[in-house]
PDB file of C-alpha atoms in Angstrom:
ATOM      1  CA  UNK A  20     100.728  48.904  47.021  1.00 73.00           C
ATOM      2  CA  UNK A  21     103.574  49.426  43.984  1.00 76.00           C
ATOM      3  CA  UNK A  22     101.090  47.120  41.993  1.00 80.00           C
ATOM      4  CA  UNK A  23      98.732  49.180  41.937  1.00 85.00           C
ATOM      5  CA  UNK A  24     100.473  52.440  41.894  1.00 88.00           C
ATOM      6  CA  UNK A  25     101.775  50.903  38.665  1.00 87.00           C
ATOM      7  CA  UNK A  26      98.666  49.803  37.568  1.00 89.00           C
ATOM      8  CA  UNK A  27      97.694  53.244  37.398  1.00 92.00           C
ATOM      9  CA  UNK A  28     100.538  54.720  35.691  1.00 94.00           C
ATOM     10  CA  UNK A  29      99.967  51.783  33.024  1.00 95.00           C
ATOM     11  CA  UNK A  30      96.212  53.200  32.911  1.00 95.00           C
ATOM     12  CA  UNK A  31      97.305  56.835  32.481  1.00 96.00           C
ATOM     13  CA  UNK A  32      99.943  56.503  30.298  1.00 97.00           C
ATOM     14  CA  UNK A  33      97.768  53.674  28.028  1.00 97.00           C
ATOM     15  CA  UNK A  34      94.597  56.286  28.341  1.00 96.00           C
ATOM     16  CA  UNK A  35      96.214  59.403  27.322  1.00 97.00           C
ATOM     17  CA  UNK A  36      97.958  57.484  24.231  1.00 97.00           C
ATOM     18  CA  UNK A  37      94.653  56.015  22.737  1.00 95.00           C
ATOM     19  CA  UNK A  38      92.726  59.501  23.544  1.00 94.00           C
ATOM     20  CA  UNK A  39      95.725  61.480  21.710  1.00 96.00           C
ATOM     21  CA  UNK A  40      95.994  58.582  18.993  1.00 96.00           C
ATOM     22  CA  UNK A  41      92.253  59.146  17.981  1.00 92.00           C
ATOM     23  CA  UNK A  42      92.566  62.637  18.464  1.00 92.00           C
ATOM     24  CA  UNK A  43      95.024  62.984  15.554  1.00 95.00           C
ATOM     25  CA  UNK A  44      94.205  60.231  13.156  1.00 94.00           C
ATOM     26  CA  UNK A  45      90.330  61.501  13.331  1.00 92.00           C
ATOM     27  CA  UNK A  46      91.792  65.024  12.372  1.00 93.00           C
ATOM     28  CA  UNK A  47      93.480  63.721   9.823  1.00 95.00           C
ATOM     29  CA  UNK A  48      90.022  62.056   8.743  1.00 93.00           C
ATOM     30  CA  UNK A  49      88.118  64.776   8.169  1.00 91.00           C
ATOM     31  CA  UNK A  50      89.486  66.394   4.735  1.00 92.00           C
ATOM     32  CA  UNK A  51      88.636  62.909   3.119  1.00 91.00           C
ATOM     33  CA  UNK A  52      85.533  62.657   4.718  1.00 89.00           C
ATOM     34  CA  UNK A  53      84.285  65.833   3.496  1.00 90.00           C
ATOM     35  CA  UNK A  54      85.645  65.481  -0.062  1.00 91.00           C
ATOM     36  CA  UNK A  55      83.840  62.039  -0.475  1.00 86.00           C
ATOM     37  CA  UNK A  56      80.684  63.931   0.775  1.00 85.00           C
ATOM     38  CA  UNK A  57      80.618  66.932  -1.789  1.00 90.00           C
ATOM     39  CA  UNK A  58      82.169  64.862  -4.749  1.00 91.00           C
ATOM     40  CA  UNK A  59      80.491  61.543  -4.327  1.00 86.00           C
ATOM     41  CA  UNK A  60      81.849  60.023  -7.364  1.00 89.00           C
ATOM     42  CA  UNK A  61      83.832  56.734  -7.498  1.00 88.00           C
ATOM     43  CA  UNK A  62      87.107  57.569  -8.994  1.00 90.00           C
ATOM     44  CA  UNK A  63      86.770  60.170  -5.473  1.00 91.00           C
ATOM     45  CA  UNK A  64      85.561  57.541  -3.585  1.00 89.00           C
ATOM     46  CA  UNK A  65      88.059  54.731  -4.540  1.00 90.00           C
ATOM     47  CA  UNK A  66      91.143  57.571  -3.902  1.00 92.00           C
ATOM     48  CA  UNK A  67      89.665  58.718  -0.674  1.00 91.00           C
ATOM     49  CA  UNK A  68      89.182  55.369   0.983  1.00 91.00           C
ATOM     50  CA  UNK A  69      92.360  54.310   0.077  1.00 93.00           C
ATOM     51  CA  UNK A  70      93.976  57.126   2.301  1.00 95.00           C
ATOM     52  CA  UNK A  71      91.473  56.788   5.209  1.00 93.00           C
ATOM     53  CA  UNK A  72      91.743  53.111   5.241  1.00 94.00           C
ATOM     54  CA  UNK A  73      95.545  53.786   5.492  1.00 96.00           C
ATOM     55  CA  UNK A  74      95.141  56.577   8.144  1.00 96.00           C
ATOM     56  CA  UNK A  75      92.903  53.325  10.391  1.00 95.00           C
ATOM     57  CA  UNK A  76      95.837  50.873   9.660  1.00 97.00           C
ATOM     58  CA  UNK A  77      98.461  53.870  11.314  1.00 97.00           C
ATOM     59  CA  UNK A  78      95.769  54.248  13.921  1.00 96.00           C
ATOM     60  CA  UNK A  79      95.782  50.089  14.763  1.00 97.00           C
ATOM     61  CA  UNK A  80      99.443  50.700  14.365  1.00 98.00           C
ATOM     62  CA  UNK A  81      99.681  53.452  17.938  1.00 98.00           C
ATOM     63  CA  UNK A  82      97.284  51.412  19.366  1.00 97.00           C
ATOM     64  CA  UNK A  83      99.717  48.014  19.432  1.00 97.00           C
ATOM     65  CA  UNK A  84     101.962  50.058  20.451  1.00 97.00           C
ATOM     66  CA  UNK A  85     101.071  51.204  23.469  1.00 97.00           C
ATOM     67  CA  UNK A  86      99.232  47.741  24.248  1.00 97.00           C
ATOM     68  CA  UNK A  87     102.407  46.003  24.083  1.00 96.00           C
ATOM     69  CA  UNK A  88     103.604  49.013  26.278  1.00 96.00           C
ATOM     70  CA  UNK A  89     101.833  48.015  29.145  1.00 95.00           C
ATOM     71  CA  UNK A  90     101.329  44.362  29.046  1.00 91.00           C
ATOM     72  CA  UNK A  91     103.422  41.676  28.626  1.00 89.00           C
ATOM     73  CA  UNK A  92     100.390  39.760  26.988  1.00 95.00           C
ATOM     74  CA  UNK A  93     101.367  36.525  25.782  1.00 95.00           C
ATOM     75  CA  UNK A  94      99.880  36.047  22.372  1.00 96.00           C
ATOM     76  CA  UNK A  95      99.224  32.506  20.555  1.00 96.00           C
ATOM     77  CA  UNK A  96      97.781  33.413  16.938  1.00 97.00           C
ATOM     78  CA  UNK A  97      97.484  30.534  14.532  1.00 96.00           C
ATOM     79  CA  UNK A  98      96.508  30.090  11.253  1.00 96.00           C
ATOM     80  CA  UNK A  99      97.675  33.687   9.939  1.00 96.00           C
ATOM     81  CA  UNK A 100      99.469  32.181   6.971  1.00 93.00           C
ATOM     82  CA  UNK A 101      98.653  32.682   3.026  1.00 92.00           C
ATOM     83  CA  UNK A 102      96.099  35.946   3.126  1.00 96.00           C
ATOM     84  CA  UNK A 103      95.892  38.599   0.356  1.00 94.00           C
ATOM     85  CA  UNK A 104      96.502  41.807   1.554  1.00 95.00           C
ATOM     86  CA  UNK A 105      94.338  43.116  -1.898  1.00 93.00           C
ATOM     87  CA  UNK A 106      91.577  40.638  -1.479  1.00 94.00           C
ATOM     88  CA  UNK A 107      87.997  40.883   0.233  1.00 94.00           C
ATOM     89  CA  UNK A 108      87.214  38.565   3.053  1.00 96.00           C
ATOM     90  CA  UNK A 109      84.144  37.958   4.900  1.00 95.00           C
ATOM     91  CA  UNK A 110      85.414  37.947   8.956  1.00 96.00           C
ATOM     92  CA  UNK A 111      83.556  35.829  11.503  1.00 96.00           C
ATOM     93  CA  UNK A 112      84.380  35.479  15.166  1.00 96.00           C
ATOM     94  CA  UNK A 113      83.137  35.003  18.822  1.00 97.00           C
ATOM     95  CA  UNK A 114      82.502  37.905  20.500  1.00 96.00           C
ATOM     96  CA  UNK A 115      83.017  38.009  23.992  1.00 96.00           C
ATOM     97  CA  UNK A 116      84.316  41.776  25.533  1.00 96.00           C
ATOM     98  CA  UNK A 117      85.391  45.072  23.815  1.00 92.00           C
ATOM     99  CA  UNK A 118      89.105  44.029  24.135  1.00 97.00           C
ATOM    100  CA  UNK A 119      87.840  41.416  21.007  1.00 97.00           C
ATOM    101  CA  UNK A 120      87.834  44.587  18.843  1.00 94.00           C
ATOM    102  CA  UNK A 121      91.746  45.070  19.056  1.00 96.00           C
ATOM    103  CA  UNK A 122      92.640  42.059  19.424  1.00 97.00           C
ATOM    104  CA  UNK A 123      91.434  41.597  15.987  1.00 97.00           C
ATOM    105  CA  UNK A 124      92.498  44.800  14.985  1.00 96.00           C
ATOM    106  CA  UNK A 125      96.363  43.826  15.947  1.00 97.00           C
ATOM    107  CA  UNK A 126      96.126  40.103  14.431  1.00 97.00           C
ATOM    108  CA  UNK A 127      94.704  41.806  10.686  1.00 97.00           C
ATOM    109  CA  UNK A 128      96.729  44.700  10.921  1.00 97.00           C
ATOM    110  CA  UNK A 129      97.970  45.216   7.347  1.00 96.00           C
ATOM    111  CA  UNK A 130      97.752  41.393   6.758  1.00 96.00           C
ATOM    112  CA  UNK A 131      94.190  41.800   5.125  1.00 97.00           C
ATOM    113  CA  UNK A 132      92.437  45.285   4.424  1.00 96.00           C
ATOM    114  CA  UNK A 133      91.051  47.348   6.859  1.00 94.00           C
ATOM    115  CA  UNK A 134      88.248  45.577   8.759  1.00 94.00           C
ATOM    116  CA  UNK A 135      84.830  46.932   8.951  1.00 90.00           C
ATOM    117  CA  UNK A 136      82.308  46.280  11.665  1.00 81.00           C
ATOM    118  CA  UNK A 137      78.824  45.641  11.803  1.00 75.00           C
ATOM    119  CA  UNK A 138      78.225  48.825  14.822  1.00 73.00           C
ATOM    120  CA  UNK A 139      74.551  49.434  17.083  1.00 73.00           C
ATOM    121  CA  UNK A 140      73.682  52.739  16.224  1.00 74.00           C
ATOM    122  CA  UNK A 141      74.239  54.117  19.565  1.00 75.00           C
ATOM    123  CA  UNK A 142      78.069  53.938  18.850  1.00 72.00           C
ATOM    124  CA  UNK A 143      77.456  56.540  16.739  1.00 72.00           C
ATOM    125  CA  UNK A 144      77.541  59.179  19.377  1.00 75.00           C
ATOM    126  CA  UNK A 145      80.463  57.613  20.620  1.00 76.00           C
ATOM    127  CA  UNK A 146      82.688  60.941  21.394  1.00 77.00           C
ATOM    128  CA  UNK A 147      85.508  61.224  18.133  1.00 75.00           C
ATOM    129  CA  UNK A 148      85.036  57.333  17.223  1.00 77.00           C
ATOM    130  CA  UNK A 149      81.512  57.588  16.208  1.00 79.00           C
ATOM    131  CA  UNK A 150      82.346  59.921  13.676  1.00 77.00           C
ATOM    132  CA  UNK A 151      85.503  58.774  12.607  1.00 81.00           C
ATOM    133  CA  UNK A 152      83.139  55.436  12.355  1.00 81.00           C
ATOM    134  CA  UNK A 153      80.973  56.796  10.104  1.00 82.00           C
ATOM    135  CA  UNK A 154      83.492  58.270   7.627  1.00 82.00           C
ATOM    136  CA  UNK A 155      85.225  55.212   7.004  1.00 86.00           C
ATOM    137  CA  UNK A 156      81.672  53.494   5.881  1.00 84.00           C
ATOM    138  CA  UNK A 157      81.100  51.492   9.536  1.00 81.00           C
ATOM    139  CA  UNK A 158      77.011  50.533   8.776  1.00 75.00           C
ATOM    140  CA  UNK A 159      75.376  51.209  11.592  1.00 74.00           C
ATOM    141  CA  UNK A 160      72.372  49.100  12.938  1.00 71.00           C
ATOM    142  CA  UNK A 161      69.179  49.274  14.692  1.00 66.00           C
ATOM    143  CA  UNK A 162      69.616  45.268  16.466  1.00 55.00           C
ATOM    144  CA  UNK A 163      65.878  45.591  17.898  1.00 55.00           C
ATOM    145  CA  UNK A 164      63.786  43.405  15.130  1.00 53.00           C
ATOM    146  CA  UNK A 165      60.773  44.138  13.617  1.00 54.00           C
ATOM    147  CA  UNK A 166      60.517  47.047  11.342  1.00 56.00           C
ATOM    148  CA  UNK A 167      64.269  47.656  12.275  1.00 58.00           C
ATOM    149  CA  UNK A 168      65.452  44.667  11.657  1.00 59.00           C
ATOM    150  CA  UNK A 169      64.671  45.510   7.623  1.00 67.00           C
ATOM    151  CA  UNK A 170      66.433  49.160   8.019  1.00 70.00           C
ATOM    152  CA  UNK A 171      69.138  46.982   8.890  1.00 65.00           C
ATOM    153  CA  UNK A 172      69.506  45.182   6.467  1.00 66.00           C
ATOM    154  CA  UNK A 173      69.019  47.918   3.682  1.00 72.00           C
ATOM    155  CA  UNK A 174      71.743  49.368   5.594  1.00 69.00           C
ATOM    156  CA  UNK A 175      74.108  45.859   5.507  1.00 69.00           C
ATOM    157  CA  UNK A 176      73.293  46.454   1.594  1.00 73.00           C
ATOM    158  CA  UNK A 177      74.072  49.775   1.123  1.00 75.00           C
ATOM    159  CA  UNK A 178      77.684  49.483   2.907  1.00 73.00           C
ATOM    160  CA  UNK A 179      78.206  46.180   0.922  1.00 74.00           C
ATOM    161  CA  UNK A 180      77.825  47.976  -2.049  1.00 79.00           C
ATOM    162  CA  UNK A 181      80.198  50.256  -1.064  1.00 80.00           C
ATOM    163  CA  UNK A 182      82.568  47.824  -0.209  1.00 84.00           C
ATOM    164  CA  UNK A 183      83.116  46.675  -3.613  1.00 84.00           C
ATOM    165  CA  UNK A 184      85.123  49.976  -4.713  1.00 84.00           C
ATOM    166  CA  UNK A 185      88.276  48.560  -3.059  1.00 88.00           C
ATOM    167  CA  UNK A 186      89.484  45.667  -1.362  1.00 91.00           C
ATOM    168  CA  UNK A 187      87.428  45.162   1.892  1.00 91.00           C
ATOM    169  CA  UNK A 188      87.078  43.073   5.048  1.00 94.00           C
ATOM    170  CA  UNK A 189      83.503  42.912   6.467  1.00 90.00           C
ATOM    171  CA  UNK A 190      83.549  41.692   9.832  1.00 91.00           C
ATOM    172  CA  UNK A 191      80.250  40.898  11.861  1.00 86.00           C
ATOM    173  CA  UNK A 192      80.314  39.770  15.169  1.00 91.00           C
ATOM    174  CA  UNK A 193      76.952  36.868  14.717  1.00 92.00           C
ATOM    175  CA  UNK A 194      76.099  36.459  18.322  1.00 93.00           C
ATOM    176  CA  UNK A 195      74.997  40.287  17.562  1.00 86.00           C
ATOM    177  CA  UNK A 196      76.069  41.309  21.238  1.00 89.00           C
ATOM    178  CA  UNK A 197      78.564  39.600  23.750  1.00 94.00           C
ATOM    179  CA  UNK A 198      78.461  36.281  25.277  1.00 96.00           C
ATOM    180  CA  UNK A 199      77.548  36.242  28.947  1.00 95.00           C
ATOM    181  CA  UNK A 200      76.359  33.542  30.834  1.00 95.00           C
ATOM    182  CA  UNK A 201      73.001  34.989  31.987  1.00 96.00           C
ATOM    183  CA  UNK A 202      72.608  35.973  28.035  1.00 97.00           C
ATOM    184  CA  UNK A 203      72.829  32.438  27.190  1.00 96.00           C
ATOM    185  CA  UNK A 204      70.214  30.872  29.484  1.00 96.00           C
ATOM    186  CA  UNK A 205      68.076  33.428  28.912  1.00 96.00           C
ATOM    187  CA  UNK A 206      68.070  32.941  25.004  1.00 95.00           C
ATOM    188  CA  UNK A 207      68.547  29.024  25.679  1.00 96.00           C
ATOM    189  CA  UNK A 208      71.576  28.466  23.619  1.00 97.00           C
ATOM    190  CA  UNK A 209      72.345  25.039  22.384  1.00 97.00           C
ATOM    191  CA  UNK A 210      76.095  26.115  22.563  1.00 97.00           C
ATOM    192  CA  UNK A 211      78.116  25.562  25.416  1.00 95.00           C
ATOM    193  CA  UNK A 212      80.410  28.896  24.859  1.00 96.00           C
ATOM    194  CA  UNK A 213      78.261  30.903  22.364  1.00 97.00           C
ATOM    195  CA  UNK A 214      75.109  32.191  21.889  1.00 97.00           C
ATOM    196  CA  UNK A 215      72.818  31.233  18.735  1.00 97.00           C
ATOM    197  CA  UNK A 216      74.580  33.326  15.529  1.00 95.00           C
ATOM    198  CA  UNK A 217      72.198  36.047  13.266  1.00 90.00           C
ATOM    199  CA  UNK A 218      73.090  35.586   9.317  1.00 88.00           C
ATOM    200  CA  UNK A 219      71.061  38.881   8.542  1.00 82.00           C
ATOM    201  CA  UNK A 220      74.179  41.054   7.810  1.00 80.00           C
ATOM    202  CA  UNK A 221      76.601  38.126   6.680  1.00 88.00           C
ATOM    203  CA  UNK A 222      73.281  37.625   4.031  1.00 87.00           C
ATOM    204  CA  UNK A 223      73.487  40.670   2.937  1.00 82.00           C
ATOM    205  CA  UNK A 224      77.422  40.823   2.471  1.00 85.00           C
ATOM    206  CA  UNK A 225      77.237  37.393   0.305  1.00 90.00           C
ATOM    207  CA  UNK A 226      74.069  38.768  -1.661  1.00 86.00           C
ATOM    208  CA  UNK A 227      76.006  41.865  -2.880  1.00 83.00           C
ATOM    209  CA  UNK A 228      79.279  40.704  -2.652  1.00 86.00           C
ATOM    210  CA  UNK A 229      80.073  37.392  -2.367  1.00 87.00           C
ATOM    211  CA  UNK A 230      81.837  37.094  -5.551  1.00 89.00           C
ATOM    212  CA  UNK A 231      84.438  39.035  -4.247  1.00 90.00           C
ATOM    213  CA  UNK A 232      85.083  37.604  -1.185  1.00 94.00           C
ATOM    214  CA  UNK A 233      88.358  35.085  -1.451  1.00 95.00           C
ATOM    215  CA  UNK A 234      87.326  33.193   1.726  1.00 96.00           C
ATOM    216  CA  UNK A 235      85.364  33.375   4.920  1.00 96.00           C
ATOM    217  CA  UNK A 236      87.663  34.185   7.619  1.00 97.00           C
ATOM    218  CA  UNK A 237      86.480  31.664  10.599  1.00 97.00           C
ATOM    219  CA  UNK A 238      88.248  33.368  14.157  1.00 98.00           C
ATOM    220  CA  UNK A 239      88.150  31.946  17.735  1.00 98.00           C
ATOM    221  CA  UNK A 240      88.961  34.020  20.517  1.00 98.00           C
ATOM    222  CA  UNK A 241      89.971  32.446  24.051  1.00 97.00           C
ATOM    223  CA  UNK A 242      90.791  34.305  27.275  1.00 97.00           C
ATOM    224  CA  UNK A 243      92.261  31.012  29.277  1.00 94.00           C
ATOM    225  CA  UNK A 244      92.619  33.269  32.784  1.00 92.00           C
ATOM    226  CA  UNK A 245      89.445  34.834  32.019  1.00 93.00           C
ATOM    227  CA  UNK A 246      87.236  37.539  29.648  1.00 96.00           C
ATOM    228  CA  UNK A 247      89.300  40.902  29.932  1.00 96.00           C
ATOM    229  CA  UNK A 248      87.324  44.390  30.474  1.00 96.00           C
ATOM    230  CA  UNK A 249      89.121  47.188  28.104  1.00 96.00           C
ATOM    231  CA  UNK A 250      90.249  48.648  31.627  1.00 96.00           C
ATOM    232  CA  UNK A 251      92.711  45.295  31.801  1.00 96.00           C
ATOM    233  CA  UNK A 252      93.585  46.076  28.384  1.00 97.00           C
ATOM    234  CA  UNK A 253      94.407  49.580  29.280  1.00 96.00           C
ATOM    235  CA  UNK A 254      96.183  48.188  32.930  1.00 95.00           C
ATOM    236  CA  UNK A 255      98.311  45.901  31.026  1.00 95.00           C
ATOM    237  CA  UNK A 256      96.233  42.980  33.429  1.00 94.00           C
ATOM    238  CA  UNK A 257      95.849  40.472  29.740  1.00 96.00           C
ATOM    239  CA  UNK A 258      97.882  37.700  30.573  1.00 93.00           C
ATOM    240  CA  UNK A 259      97.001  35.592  27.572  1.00 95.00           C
ATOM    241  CA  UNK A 260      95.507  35.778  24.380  1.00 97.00           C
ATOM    242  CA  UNK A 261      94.827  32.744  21.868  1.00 97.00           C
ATOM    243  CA  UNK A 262      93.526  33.380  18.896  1.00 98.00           C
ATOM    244  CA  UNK A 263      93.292  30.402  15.409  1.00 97.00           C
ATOM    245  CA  UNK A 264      92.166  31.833  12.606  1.00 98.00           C
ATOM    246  CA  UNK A 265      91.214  29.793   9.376  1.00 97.00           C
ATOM    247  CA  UNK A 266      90.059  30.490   6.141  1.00 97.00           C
ATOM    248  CA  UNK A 267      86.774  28.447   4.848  1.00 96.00           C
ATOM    249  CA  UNK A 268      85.861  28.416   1.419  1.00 96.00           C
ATOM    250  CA  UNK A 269      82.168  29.598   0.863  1.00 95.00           C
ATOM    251  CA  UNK A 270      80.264  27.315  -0.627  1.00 95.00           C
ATOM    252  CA  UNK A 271      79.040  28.382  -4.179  1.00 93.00           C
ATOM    253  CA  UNK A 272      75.184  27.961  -3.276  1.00 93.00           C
ATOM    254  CA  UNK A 273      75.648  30.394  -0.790  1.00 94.00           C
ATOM    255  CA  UNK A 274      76.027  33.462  -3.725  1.00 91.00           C
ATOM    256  CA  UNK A 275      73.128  34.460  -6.082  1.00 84.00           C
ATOM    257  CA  UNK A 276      72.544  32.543  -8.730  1.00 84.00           C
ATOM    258  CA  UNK A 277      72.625  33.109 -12.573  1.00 79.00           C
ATOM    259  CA  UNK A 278      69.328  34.420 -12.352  1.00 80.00           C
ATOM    260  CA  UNK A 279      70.357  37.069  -9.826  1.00 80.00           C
ATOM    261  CA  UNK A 280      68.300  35.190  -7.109  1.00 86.00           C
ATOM    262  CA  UNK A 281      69.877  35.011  -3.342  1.00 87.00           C
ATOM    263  CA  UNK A 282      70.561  32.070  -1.828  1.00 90.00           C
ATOM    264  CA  UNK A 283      67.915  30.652   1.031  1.00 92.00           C
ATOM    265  CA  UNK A 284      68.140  32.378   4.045  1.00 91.00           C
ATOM    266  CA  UNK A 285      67.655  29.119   5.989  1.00 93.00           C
ATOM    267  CA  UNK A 286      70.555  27.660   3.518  1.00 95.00           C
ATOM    268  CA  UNK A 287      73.358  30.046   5.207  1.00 95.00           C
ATOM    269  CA  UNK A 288      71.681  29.860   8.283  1.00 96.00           C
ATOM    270  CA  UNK A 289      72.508  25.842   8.042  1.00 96.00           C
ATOM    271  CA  UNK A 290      75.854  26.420   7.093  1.00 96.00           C
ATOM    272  CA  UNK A 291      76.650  29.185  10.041  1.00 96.00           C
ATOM    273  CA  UNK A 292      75.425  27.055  12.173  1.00 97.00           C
ATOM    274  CA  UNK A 293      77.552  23.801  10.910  1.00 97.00           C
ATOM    275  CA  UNK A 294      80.811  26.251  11.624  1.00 97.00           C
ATOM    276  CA  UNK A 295      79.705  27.288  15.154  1.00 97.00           C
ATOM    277  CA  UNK A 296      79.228  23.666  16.148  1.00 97.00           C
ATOM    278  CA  UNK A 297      82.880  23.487  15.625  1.00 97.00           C
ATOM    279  CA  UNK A 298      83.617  26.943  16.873  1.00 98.00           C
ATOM    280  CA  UNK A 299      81.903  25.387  20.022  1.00 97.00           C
ATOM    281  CA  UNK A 300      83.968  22.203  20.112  1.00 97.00           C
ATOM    282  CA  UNK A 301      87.308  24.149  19.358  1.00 97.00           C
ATOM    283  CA  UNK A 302      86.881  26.551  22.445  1.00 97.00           C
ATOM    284  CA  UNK A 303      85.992  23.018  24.502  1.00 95.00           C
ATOM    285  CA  UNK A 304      89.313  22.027  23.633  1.00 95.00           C
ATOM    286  CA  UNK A 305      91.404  25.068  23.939  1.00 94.00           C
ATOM    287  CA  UNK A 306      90.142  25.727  27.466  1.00 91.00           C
ATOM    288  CA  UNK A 307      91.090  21.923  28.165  1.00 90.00           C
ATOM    289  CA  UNK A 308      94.348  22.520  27.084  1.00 87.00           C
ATOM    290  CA  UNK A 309      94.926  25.613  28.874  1.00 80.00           C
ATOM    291  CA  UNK A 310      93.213  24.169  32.216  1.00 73.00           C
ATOM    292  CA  UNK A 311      95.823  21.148  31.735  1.00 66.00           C
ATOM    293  CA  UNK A 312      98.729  23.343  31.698  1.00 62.00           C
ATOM    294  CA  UNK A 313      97.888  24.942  34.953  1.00 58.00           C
ATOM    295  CA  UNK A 314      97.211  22.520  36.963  1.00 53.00           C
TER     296      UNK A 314
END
């Protein structure tokens, strides 16, 4: 009974906190936002992006906060040594529940710039966050093939591009949705923890920006007592976190070429799927270890 009165008050407390936290940072949004919209010029752009991106990083900031508030989440980060906080990286990971979007937002904090996502449209109307979203140059894709599936990556181009004005991290989730067991068998994975990876929007970032980029950023994310919901986040219920980041040097035939040509799609498509064989094999071995320790 006390546990779960608790659990509540961790709920409440965590809830009203993030609502309030958005609430203030989005306000604070909004005169940047407009100014890059009636004076879209790039010494505007590159002075109004470096505010917003710092009003995110304060946002991340609240949000630790009242994460480590609640929980007394045990967190095992490797690999976090020797990044650039003025560089551009190009941020793969696993993608498993919601919670993976803070827990990468409190491992990058401030360590690298502000990470942007690859969001479904329908985020979009997300109350507050869709907006705030869209102001700080989230693309925004359709994820349904076809005709889409070229919107999409006009629209992967078009943020790139925007990307370059100051130092960046472009983050895309390559399963394109979360892993779930029934997802796998029904798109017959050859992975035992992830489903097959999408290199239209990591294309798209190396096309129009790779030469920027100082590294791809290669993260694995492992629940060992199970996936969280963001309702465990916000009950304090994450026990353990592990998270071993590594940076992997992209290979130079991956970037366009002196003539200006891109590199075979099928080419990056070989090498993404080279790193999630050992994404595979790594998550193998940290769920051995962590099934080892409990016994």
């Amino acid at each position: 009974m006390l546990d779960s009165i608790l659990s509540a008050l961790r709920w409440a407390f965590a809830s009203i906190v993030l609502v309030l936290n958005t609430v203030v940072h989005f306000s604070l949004l909004i005169p940047f936002s407009i100014l890059k919209l009636v004076l879209p010029f790039r010494p505007v752009r590159v002075v109004a992006d470096f505010f917003m991106n710092r009003i995110a990083e304060n946002w991340i900031a609240v949000n630790c906060m009242w994460m480590a508030a609640v929980g007394r989440t045990h967190w095992r980060v490797q690999g976090m040594e020797n990044f650039n906080y003025k560089g551009w990286y190009l941020v793969s990971s696993n993608h498993q529940s919601w919670v993976d979007i803070l827990v990468l937002q409190k491992v990058f904090n401030r360590r690298i710039p502000l990470l942007k996502f690859f969001l479904k449209k329908e985020l979009l109307y997300v109350p507050i966050m869709g907006l705030a979203w869209w102001a700080l140059d989230f693309p925004f894709m359709q994820r349904k093939g076809g005709a889409s599936a070229k919107k999409d990556l006009e629209t992967a181009r078009k943020a790139c591009e925007k990307y370059k004005v100051i130092p960046t991290s472009v983050i895309s989730f390559m399963e394109g949705t979360r892993y779930t067991p029934s997802k796998a068998r029904q798109q017959k994975t050859p992975y035992r923890h992830l489903l097959k990876p999408k290199t239209g929007g990591v294309a798209m970032a190396l096309e129009t920006m790779g030469e920027l980029f100082d590294a791809l950023v290669d993260v694995t994310i492992v629940y060992p007592h199970g996936v969280p919901t963001f309702v465990d986040l916000l009950k304090g219920k994450i026990d353990e976190v592990v998270v071993t980041v590594r940076q992997v040097p992209i290979p130079k035939v991956l970037l366009v070429n002196e003539q200006g040509e891109p590199a075979p799609r099928a080419q990056i498509q070989e090498w993404v799927n080279e790193l999630w064989v050992a994404k595979d094999r790594e998550i193998d071995q940290l769920n051995a270890q962590f099934a080892a320790v409990t016994r």
